[in-house]
mmCIF file of C-alpha atoms in Angstrom:
data_model
loop_
_atom_site.group_PDB
_atom_site.id
_atom_site.type_symbol
_atom_site.label_atom_id
_atom_site.label_comp_id
_atom_site.label_asym_id
_atom_site.label_seq_id
_atom_site.Cartn_x
_atom_site.Cartn_y
_atom_site.Cartn_z
ATOM 1 C CA MET R 577 -13.669 10.923 -35.825
ATOM 2 C CA ALA R 578 -15.704 12.467 -33.051
ATOM 3 C CA GLY R 579 -15.154 9.710 -30.463
ATOM 4 C CA GLU R 580 -11.357 9.845 -30.494
ATOM 5 C CA GLY R 581 -11.045 13.141 -28.595
ATOM 6 C CA GLU R 582 -13.410 12.089 -25.836
ATOM 7 C CA LYS R 583 -12.232 9.910 -23.013
ATOM 8 C CA GLU R 584 -14.031 6.610 -23.123
ATOM 9 C CA LYS R 585 -15.990 5.657 -20.039
ATOM 10 C CA GLN R 586 -14.298 2.704 -18.383
ATOM 11 C CA LYS R 587 -16.484 -0.199 -17.409
ATOM 12 C CA SER R 588 -16.284 -1.138 -13.773
ATOM 13 C CA PHE R 589 -16.798 -4.605 -12.383
ATOM 14 C CA LYS R 590 -18.888 -4.813 -9.223
ATOM 15 C CA LEU R 591 -18.569 -7.892 -7.044
ATOM 16 C CA LEU R 592 -22.013 -8.922 -5.754
ATOM 17 C CA GLY R 593 -23.283 -5.542 -6.959
ATOM 18 C CA ILE R 594 -21.636 -3.847 -3.980
ATOM 19 C CA LEU R 595 -17.849 -3.646 -4.232
ATOM 20 C CA ASP R 596 -16.452 -1.778 -7.224
ATOM 21 C CA ILE R 597 -13.287 -3.787 -7.892
ATOM 22 C CA GLN R 598 -11.669 -1.301 -10.262
ATOM 23 C CA ASN R 599 -11.951 1.779 -8.048
ATOM 24 C CA THR R 600 -11.392 0.239 -4.591
ATOM 25 C CA PRO R 601 -7.717 0.108 -3.587
ATOM 26 C CA CYS R 602 -6.318 -3.413 -3.209
ATOM 27 C CA ALA R 603 -9.651 -5.085 -4.046
ATOM 28 C CA ARG R 604 -8.628 -6.448 -7.452
ATOM 29 C CA GLU R 605 -5.425 -8.061 -6.187
ATOM 30 C CA ALA R 606 -7.188 -9.480 -3.123
ATOM 31 C CA VAL R 607 -9.925 -11.115 -5.229
ATOM 32 C CA LEU R 608 -7.344 -12.561 -7.621
ATOM 33 C CA HIS R 609 -5.277 -13.969 -4.742
ATOM 34 C CA GLY R 610 -8.432 -15.391 -3.171
ATOM 35 C CA SER R 611 -9.497 -17.040 -6.432
ATOM 36 C CA VAL R 612 -6.173 -18.772 -6.953
ATOM 37 C CA GLY R 613 -6.006 -19.792 -3.292
ATOM 38 C CA SER R 614 -9.537 -21.138 -3.420
ATOM 39 C CA LEU R 615 -8.811 -23.215 -6.500
ATOM 40 C CA PHE R 616 -5.602 -24.577 -4.999
ATOM 41 C CA SER R 617 -7.064 -25.383 -1.574
ATOM 42 C CA GLY R 618 -10.262 -26.981 -2.916
ATOM 43 C CA LEU R 619 -8.457 -29.015 -5.563
ATOM 44 C CA SER R 620 -5.742 -30.203 -3.206
ATOM 45 C CA HIS R 621 -8.344 -31.251 -0.609
ATOM 46 C CA PHE R 622 -10.300 -33.117 -3.301
ATOM 47 C CA LEU R 623 -7.202 -34.923 -4.535
ATOM 48 C CA ALA R 624 -6.328 -35.920 -0.970
ATOM 49 C CA THR R 625 -9.798 -37.075 0.170
ATOM 50 C CA SER R 626 -12.048 -37.421 -2.931
ATOM 51 C CA ARG R 627 -14.890 -35.736 -1.039
ATOM 52 C CA VAL R 628 -16.581 -33.253 -3.367
ATOM 53 C CA ARG R 629 -18.849 -31.338 -0.999
ATOM 54 C CA ARG R 630 -16.185 -30.948 1.686
ATOM 55 C CA SER R 631 -13.651 -29.834 -0.941
ATOM 56 C CA PHE R 632 -16.075 -27.181 -2.150
ATOM 57 C CA ASP R 633 -16.519 -25.925 1.418
ATOM 58 C CA ILE R 634 -12.739 -25.820 1.877
ATOM 59 C CA GLY R 635 -12.425 -23.856 -1.370
ATOM 60 C CA VAL R 636 -15.029 -21.275 -0.301
ATOM 61 C CA ALA R 637 -13.429 -20.894 3.125
ATOM 62 C CA GLY R 638 -10.016 -20.560 1.479
ATOM 63 C CA PHE R 639 -11.358 -17.862 -0.815
ATOM 64 C CA MET R 640 -12.745 -15.846 2.078
ATOM 65 C CA LEU R 641 -9.654 -16.192 4.274
ATOM 66 C CA ILE R 642 -7.110 -15.499 1.540
ATOM 67 C CA THR R 643 -9.092 -12.581 0.114
ATOM 68 C CA LEU R 644 -9.496 -10.904 3.494
ATOM 69 C CA GLY R 645 -5.892 -11.575 4.483
ATOM 70 C CA SER R 646 -4.544 -10.198 1.221
ATOM 71 C CA TRP R 647 -6.811 -7.145 1.381
ATOM 72 C CA PHE R 648 -5.867 -6.285 4.979
ATOM 73 C CA TYR R 649 -2.158 -6.741 4.251
ATOM 74 C CA CYS R 650 -2.343 -4.503 1.169
ATOM 75 C CA ARG R 651 -4.317 -1.801 2.992
ATOM 76 C CA TYR R 652 -1.870 -1.883 5.933
ATOM 77 C CA SER R 653 1.094 -1.552 3.558
ATOM 78 C CA ASN R 654 -0.550 1.366 1.762
ATOM 79 C CA ALA R 655 -1.296 3.119 5.074
ATOM 80 C CA LYS R 656 2.328 2.692 6.179
ATOM 81 C CA LEU R 657 3.522 4.094 2.851
ATOM 82 C CA ARG R 658 1.242 7.141 3.169
ATOM 83 C CA VAL R 659 2.554 7.841 6.690
ATOM 84 C CA GLN R 660 6.154 7.603 5.455
ATOM 85 C CA GLN R 661 5.393 9.913 2.533
ATOM 86 C CA ARG R 662 3.764 12.453 4.866
ATOM 87 C CA LEU R 663 6.806 12.399 7.168
ATOM 88 C CA ILE R 664 9.152 12.922 4.231
ATOM 89 C CA GLN R 665 7.034 15.787 2.891
ATOM 90 C CA ASP R 666 6.972 17.475 6.309
ATOM 91 C CA GLY R 667 10.725 17.043 6.622
ATOM 92 C CA MET R 668 11.313 18.560 3.189
ATOM 93 C CA LYS R 669 9.002 21.471 4.004
ATOM 94 C CA ASN R 670 10.843 22.121 7.282
ATOM 95 C CA LYS R 671 14.221 21.871 5.527
ATOM 96 C CA VAL R 672 13.188 24.528 3.022
ATOM 97 C CA MET R 673 11.641 26.734 5.714
ATOM 98 C CA TYR R 674 14.534 26.586 8.201
ATOM 99 C CA GLU R 675 17.477 26.357 5.795
ATOM 100 C CA GLY R 676 20.053 29.056 6.484
ATOM 101 C CA THR R 677 18.469 30.219 9.746
ATOM 102 C CA SER R 678 19.693 29.692 13.276
ATOM 103 C CA LEU R 679 16.981 27.036 13.709
ATOM 104 C CA ASP R 680 18.516 24.851 10.968
ATOM 105 C CA PRO R 681 19.346 21.511 12.659
ATOM 106 C CA THR R 682 22.069 20.737 10.093
ATOM 107 C CA ARG R 683 23.865 24.009 10.692
ATOM 108 C CA LYS R 684 26.755 23.969 13.180
ATOM 109 C CA GLN R 685 26.697 26.171 16.257
ATOM 110 C CA ASN R 686 28.763 29.383 16.302
ATOM 111 C CA GLY R 687 31.404 27.978 18.651
ATOM 112 C CA GLU R 688 31.903 24.937 16.467
ATOM 113 C CA GLN R 689 32.179 27.132 13.377
ATOM 114 C CA PHE R 690 34.856 29.257 15.089
ATOM 115 C CA LEU R 691 36.875 26.189 16.105
ATOM 116 C CA ASN R 692 36.374 24.598 12.710
ATOM 117 C CA PHE R 693 37.618 27.780 11.016
ATOM 118 C CA PHE R 694 40.946 27.446 12.805
ATOM 119 C CA GLY R 695 41.100 23.690 12.255
ATOM 120 C CA LEU R 696 40.693 22.880 15.963
ATOM 121 C CA PHE R 697 37.447 20.940 15.668
#
């Protein structure tokens, strides 16, 4: 079949025609968290007060707050992870570059090597 070898074009879901949920980092999880939080907050407010309009407003506000909070937290965590990965990569590059030279920070100094050779250090 001719279509099997070709990669199928994935459909993307755009929220309000603006935000591409599938290709934006953390957007999918944030919208899902916001949806569940909205349902929970609106329903719990309705069960407590029996006021429909106010419960709807609470649900919409809960959606916005939980979605934004979840998105910012996820983006912050991803940024921290990228910084840590960059530091590790730089450290590995420096280890390879300086290994075996006099600039190697893990290598002992000459005096320490001499004393260590005789078992004095």
